[in-house]
mmCIF file of N, CA and C in Angstrom:
data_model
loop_
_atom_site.group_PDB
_atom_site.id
_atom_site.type_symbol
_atom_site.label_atom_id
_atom_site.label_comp_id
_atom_site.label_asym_id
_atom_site.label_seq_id
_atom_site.Cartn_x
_atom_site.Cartn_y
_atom_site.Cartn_z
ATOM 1 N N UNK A 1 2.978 -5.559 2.160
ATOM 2 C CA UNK A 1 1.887 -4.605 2.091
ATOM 3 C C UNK A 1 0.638 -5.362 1.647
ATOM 4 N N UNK A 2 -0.290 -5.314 2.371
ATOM 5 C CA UNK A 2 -1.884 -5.759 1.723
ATOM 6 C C UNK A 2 -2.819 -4.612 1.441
ATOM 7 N N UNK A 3 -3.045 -5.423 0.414
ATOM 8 C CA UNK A 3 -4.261 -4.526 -0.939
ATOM 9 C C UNK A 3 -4.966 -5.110 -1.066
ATOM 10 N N UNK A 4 -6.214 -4.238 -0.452
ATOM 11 C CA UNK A 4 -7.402 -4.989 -1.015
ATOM 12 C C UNK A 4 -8.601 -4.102 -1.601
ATOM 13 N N UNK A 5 -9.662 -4.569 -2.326
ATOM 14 C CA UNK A 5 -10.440 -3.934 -2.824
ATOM 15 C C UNK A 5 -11.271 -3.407 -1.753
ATOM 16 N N UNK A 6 -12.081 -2.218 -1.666
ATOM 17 C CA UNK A 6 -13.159 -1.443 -0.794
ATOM 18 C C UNK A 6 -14.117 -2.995 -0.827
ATOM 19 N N UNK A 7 -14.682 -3.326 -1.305
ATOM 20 C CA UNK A 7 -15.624 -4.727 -1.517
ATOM 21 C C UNK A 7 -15.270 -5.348 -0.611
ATOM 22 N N UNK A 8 -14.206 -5.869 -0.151
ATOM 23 C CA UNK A 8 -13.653 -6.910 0.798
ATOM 24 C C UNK A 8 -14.042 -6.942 2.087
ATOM 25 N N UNK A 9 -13.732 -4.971 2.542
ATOM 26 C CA UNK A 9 -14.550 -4.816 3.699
ATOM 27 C C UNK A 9 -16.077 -5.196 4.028
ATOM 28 N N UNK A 10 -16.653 -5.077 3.504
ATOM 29 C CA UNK A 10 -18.075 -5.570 3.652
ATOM 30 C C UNK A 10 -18.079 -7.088 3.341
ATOM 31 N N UNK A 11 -17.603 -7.436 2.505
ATOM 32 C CA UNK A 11 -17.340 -9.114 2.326
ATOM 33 C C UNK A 11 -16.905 -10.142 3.130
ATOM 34 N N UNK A 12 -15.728 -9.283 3.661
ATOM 35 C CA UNK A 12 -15.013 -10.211 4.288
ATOM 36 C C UNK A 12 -13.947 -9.425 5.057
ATOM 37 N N UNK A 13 -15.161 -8.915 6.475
ATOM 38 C CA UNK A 13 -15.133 -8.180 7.821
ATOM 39 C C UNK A 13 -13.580 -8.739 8.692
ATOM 40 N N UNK A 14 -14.183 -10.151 8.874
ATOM 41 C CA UNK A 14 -13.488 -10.735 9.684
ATOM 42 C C UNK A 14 -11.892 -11.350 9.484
ATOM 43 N N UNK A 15 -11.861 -11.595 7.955
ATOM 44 C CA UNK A 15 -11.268 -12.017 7.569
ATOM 45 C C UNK A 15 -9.703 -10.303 7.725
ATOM 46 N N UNK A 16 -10.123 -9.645 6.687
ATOM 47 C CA UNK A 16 -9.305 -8.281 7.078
ATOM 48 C C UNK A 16 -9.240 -7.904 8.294
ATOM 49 N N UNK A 17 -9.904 -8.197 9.421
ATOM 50 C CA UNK A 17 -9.481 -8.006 10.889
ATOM 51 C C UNK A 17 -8.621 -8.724 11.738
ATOM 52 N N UNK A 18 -8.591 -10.328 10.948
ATOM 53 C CA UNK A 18 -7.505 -11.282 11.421
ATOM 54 C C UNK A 18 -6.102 -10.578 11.445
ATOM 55 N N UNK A 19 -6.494 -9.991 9.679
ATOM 56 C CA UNK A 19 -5.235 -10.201 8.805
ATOM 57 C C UNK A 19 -4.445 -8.705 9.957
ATOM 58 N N UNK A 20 -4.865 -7.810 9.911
ATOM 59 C CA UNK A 20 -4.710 -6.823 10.608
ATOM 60 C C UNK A 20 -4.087 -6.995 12.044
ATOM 61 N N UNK A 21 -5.041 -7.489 12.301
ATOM 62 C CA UNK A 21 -4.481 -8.023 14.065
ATOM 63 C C UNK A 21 -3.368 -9.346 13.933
ATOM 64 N N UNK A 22 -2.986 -10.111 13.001
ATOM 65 C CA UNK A 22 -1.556 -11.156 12.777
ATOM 66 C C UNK A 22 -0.845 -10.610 12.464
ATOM 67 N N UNK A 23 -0.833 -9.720 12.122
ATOM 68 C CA UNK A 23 0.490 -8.846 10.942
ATOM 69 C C UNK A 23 0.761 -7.505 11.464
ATOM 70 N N UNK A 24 0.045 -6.936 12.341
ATOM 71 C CA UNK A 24 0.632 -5.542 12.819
ATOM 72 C C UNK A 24 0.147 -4.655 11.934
ATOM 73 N N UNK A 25 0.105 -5.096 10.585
ATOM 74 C CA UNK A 25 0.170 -4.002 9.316
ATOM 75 C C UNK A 25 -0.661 -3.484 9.211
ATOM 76 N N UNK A 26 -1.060 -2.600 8.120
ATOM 77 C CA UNK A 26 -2.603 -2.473 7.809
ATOM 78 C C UNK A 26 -2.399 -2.453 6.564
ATOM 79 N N UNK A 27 -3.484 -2.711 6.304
ATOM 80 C CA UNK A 27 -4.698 -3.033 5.018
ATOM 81 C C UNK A 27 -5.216 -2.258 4.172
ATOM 82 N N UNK A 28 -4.849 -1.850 3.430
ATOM 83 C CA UNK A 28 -4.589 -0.433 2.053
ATOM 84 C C UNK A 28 -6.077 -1.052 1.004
ATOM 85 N N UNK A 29 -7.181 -0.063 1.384
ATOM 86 C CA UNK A 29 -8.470 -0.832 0.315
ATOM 87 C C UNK A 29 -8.402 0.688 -0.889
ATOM 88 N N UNK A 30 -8.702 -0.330 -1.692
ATOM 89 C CA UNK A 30 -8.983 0.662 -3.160
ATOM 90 C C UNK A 30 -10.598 0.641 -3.361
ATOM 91 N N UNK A 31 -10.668 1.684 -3.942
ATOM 92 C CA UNK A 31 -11.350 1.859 -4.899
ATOM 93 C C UNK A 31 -11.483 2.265 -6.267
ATOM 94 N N UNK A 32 -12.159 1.526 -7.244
ATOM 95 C CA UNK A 32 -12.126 1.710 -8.871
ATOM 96 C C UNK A 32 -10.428 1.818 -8.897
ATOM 97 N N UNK A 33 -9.440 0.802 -8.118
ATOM 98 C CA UNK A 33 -8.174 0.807 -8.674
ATOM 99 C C UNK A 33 -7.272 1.567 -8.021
ATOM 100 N N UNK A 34 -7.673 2.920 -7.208
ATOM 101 C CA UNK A 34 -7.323 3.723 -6.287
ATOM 102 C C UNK A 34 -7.122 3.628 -4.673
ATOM 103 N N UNK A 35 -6.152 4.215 -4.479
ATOM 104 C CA UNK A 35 -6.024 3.826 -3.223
ATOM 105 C C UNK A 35 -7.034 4.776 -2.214
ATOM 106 N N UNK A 36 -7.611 4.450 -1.341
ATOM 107 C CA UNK A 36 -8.931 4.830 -0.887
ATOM 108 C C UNK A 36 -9.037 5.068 0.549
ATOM 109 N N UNK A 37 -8.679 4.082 1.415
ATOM 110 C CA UNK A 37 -8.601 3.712 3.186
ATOM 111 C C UNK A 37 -7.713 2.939 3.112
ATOM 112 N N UNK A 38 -7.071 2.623 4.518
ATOM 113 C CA UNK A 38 -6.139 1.627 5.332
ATOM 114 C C UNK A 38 -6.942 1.711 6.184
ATOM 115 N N UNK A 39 -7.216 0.398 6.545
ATOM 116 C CA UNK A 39 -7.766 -0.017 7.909
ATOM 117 C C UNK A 39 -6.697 -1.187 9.029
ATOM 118 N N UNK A 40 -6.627 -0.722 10.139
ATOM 119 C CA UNK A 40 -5.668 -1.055 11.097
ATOM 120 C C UNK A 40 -5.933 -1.772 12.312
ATOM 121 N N UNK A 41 -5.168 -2.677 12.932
ATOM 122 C CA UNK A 41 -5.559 -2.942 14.607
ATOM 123 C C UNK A 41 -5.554 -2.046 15.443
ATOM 124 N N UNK A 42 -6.247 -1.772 16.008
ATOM 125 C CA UNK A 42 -6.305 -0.438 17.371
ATOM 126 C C UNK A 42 -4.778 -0.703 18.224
ATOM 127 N N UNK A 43 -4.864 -1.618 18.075
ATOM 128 C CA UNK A 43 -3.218 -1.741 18.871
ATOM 129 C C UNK A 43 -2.112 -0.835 18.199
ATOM 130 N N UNK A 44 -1.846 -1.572 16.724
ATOM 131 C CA UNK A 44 -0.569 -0.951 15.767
ATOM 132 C C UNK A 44 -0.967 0.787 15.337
ATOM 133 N N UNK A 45 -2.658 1.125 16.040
ATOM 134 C CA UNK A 45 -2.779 2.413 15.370
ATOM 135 C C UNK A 45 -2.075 3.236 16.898
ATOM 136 N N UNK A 46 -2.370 2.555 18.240
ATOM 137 C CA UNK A 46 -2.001 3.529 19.201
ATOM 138 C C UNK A 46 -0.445 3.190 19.364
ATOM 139 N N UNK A 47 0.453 2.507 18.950
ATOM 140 C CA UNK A 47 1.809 2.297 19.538
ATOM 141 C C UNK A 47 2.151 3.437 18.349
ATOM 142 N N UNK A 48 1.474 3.265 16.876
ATOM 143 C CA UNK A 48 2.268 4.153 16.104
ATOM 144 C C UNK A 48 1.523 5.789 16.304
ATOM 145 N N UNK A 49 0.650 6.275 16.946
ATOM 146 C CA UNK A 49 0.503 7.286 17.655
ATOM 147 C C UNK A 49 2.065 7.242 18.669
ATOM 148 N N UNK A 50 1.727 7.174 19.697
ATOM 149 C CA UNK A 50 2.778 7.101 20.869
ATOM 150 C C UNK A 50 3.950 7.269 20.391
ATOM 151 N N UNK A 51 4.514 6.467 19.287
ATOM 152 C CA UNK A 51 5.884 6.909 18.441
ATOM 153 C C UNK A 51 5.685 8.354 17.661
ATOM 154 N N UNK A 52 4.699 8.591 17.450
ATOM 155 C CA UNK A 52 4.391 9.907 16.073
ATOM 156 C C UNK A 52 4.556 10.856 17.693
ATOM 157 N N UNK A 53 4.056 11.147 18.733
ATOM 158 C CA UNK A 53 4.377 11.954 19.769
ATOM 159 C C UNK A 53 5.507 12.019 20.254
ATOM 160 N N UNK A 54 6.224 10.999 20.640
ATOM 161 C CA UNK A 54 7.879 10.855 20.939
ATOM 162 C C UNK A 54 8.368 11.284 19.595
ATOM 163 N N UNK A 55 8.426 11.159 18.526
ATOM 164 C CA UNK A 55 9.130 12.007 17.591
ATOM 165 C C UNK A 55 9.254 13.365 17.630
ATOM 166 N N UNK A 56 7.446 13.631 17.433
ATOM 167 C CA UNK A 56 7.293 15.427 17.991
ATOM 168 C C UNK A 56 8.126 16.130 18.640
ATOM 169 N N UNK A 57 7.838 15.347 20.528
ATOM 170 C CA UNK A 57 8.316 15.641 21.357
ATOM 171 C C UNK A 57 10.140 15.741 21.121
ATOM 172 N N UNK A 58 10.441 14.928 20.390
ATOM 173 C CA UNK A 58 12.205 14.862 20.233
ATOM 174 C C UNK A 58 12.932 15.877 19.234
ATOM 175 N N UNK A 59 11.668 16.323 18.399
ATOM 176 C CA UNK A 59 12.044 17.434 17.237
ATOM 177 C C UNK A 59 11.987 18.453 18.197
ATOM 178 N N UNK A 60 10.522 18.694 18.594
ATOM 179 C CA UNK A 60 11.014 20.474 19.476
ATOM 180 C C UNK A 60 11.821 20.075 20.339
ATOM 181 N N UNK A 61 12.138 19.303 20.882
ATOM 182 C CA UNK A 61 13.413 19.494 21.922
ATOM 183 C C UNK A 61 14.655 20.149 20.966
ATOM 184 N N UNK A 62 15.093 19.499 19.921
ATOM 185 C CA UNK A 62 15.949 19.678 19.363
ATOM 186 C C UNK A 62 15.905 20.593 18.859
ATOM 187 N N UNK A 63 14.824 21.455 18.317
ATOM 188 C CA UNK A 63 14.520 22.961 17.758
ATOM 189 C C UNK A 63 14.653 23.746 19.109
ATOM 190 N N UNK A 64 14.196 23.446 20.202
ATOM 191 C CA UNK A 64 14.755 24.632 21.223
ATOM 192 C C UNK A 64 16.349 24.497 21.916
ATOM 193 N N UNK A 65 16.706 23.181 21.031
ATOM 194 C CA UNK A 65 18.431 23.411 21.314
ATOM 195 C C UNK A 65 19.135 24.098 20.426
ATOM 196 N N UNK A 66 18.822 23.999 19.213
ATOM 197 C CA UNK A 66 19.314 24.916 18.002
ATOM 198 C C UNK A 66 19.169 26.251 18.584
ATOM 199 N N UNK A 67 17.804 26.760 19.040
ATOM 200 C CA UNK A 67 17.538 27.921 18.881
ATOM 201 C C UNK A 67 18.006 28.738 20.377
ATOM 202 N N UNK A 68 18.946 27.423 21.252
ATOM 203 C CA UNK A 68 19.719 28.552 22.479
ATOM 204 C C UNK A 68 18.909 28.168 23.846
ATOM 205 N N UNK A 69 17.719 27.256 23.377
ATOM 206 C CA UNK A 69 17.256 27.461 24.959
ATOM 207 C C UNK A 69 17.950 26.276 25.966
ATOM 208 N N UNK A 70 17.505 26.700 27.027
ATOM 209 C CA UNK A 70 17.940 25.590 27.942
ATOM 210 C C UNK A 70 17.571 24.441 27.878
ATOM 211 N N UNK A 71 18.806 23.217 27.973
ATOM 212 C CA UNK A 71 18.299 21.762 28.062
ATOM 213 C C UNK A 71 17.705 21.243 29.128
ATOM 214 N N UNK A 72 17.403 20.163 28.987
ATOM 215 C CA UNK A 72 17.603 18.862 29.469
ATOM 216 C C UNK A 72 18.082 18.091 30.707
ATOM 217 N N UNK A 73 18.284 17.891 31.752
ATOM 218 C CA UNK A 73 19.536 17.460 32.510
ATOM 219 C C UNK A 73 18.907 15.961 32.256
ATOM 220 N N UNK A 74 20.103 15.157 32.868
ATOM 221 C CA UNK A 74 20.258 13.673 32.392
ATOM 222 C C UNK A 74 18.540 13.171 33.319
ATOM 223 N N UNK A 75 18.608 13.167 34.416
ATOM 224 C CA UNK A 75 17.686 12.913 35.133
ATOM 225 C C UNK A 75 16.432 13.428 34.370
ATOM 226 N N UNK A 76 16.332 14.924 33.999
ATOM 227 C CA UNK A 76 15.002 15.003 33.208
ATOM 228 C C UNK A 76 14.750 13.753 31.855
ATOM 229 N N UNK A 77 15.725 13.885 30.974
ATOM 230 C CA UNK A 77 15.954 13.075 30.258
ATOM 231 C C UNK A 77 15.514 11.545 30.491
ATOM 232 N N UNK A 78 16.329 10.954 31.129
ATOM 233 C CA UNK A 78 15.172 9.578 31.744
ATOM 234 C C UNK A 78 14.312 9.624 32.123
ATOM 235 N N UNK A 79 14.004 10.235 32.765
ATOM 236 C CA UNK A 79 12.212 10.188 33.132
ATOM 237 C C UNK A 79 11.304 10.430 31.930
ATOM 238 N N UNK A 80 11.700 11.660 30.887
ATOM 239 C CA UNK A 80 10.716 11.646 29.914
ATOM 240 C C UNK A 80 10.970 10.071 28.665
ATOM 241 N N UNK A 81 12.312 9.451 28.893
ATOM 242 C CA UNK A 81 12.034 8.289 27.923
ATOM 243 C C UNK A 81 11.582 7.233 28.741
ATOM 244 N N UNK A 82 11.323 7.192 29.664
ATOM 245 C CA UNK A 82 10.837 6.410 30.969
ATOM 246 C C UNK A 82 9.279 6.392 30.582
ATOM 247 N N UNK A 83 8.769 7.317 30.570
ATOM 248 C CA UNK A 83 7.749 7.663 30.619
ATOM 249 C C UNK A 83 6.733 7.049 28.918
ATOM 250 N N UNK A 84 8.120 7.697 28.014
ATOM 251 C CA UNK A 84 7.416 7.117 26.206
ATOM 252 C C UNK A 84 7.545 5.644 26.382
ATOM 253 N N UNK A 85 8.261 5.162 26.746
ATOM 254 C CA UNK A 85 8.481 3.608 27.209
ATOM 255 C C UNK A 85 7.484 3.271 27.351
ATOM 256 N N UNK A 86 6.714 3.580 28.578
ATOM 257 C CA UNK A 86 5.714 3.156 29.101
ATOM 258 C C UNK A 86 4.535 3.271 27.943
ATOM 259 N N UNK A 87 4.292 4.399 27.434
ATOM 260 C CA UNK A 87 3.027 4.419 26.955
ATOM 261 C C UNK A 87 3.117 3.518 25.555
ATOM 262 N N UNK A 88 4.432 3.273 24.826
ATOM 263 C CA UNK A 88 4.749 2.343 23.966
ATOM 264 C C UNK A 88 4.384 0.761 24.664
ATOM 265 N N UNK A 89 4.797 0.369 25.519
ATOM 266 C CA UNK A 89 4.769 -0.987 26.225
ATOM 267 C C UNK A 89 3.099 -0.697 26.585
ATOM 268 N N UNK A 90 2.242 -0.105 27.072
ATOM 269 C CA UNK A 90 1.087 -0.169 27.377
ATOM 270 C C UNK A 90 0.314 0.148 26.095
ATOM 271 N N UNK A 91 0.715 0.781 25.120
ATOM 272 C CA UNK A 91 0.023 0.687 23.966
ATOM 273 C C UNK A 91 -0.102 -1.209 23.442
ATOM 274 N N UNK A 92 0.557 -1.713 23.867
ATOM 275 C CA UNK A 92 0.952 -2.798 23.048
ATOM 276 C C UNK A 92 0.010 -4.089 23.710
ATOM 277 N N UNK A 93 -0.472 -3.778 24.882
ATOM 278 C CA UNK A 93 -1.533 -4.883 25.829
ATOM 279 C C UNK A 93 -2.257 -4.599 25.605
ATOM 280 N N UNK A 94 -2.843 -3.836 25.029
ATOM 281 C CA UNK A 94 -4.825 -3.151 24.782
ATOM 282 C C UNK A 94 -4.849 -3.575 23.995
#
């Protein structure tokens, strides 16, 4: 995990943008000691979008199976992880 002070950003732009874009991670800035912003690579922010939607998408599925409705067939099924695939793998070249 990296911590850094709110100061840093303005200090040292480039430097927290390396660090961001080598590491995937992001960058947790405080202030007065507090935790304040994370700042991220546009890359690691849209693949972990794309996963936060495929989760969504996998909970209500599973809430309208609890609750009786109709599934899935296998063929639907691949195509929609066919599909998160993709936007995971194309999140990851931008």
């Amino acid at each position: 995990m990296n911590i850094k002070p709110s100061a840093a950003i303005r200090k040292n732009y480039n430097e927290i943008s390396t660090l961001c874009k080598e590491t995937g991670e992001p960058v947790y800035l405080t202030k007065n000691g507090e935790g304040d912003l994370v700042v991220m690579d546009i890359g690691a922010f849209a693949r972990r979008e794309s996963m936060l939607r495929l989760r969504e998408t996998l909970v209500a599925v599973e809430e309208d199976r609890l609750a009786g409705k109709k599934g899935f067939s296998i063929d639907d099924i691949d195509e929609m992880m066919k599909k998160a695939i993709k936007e995971v793998v194309d999140g990851q070249h931008k």
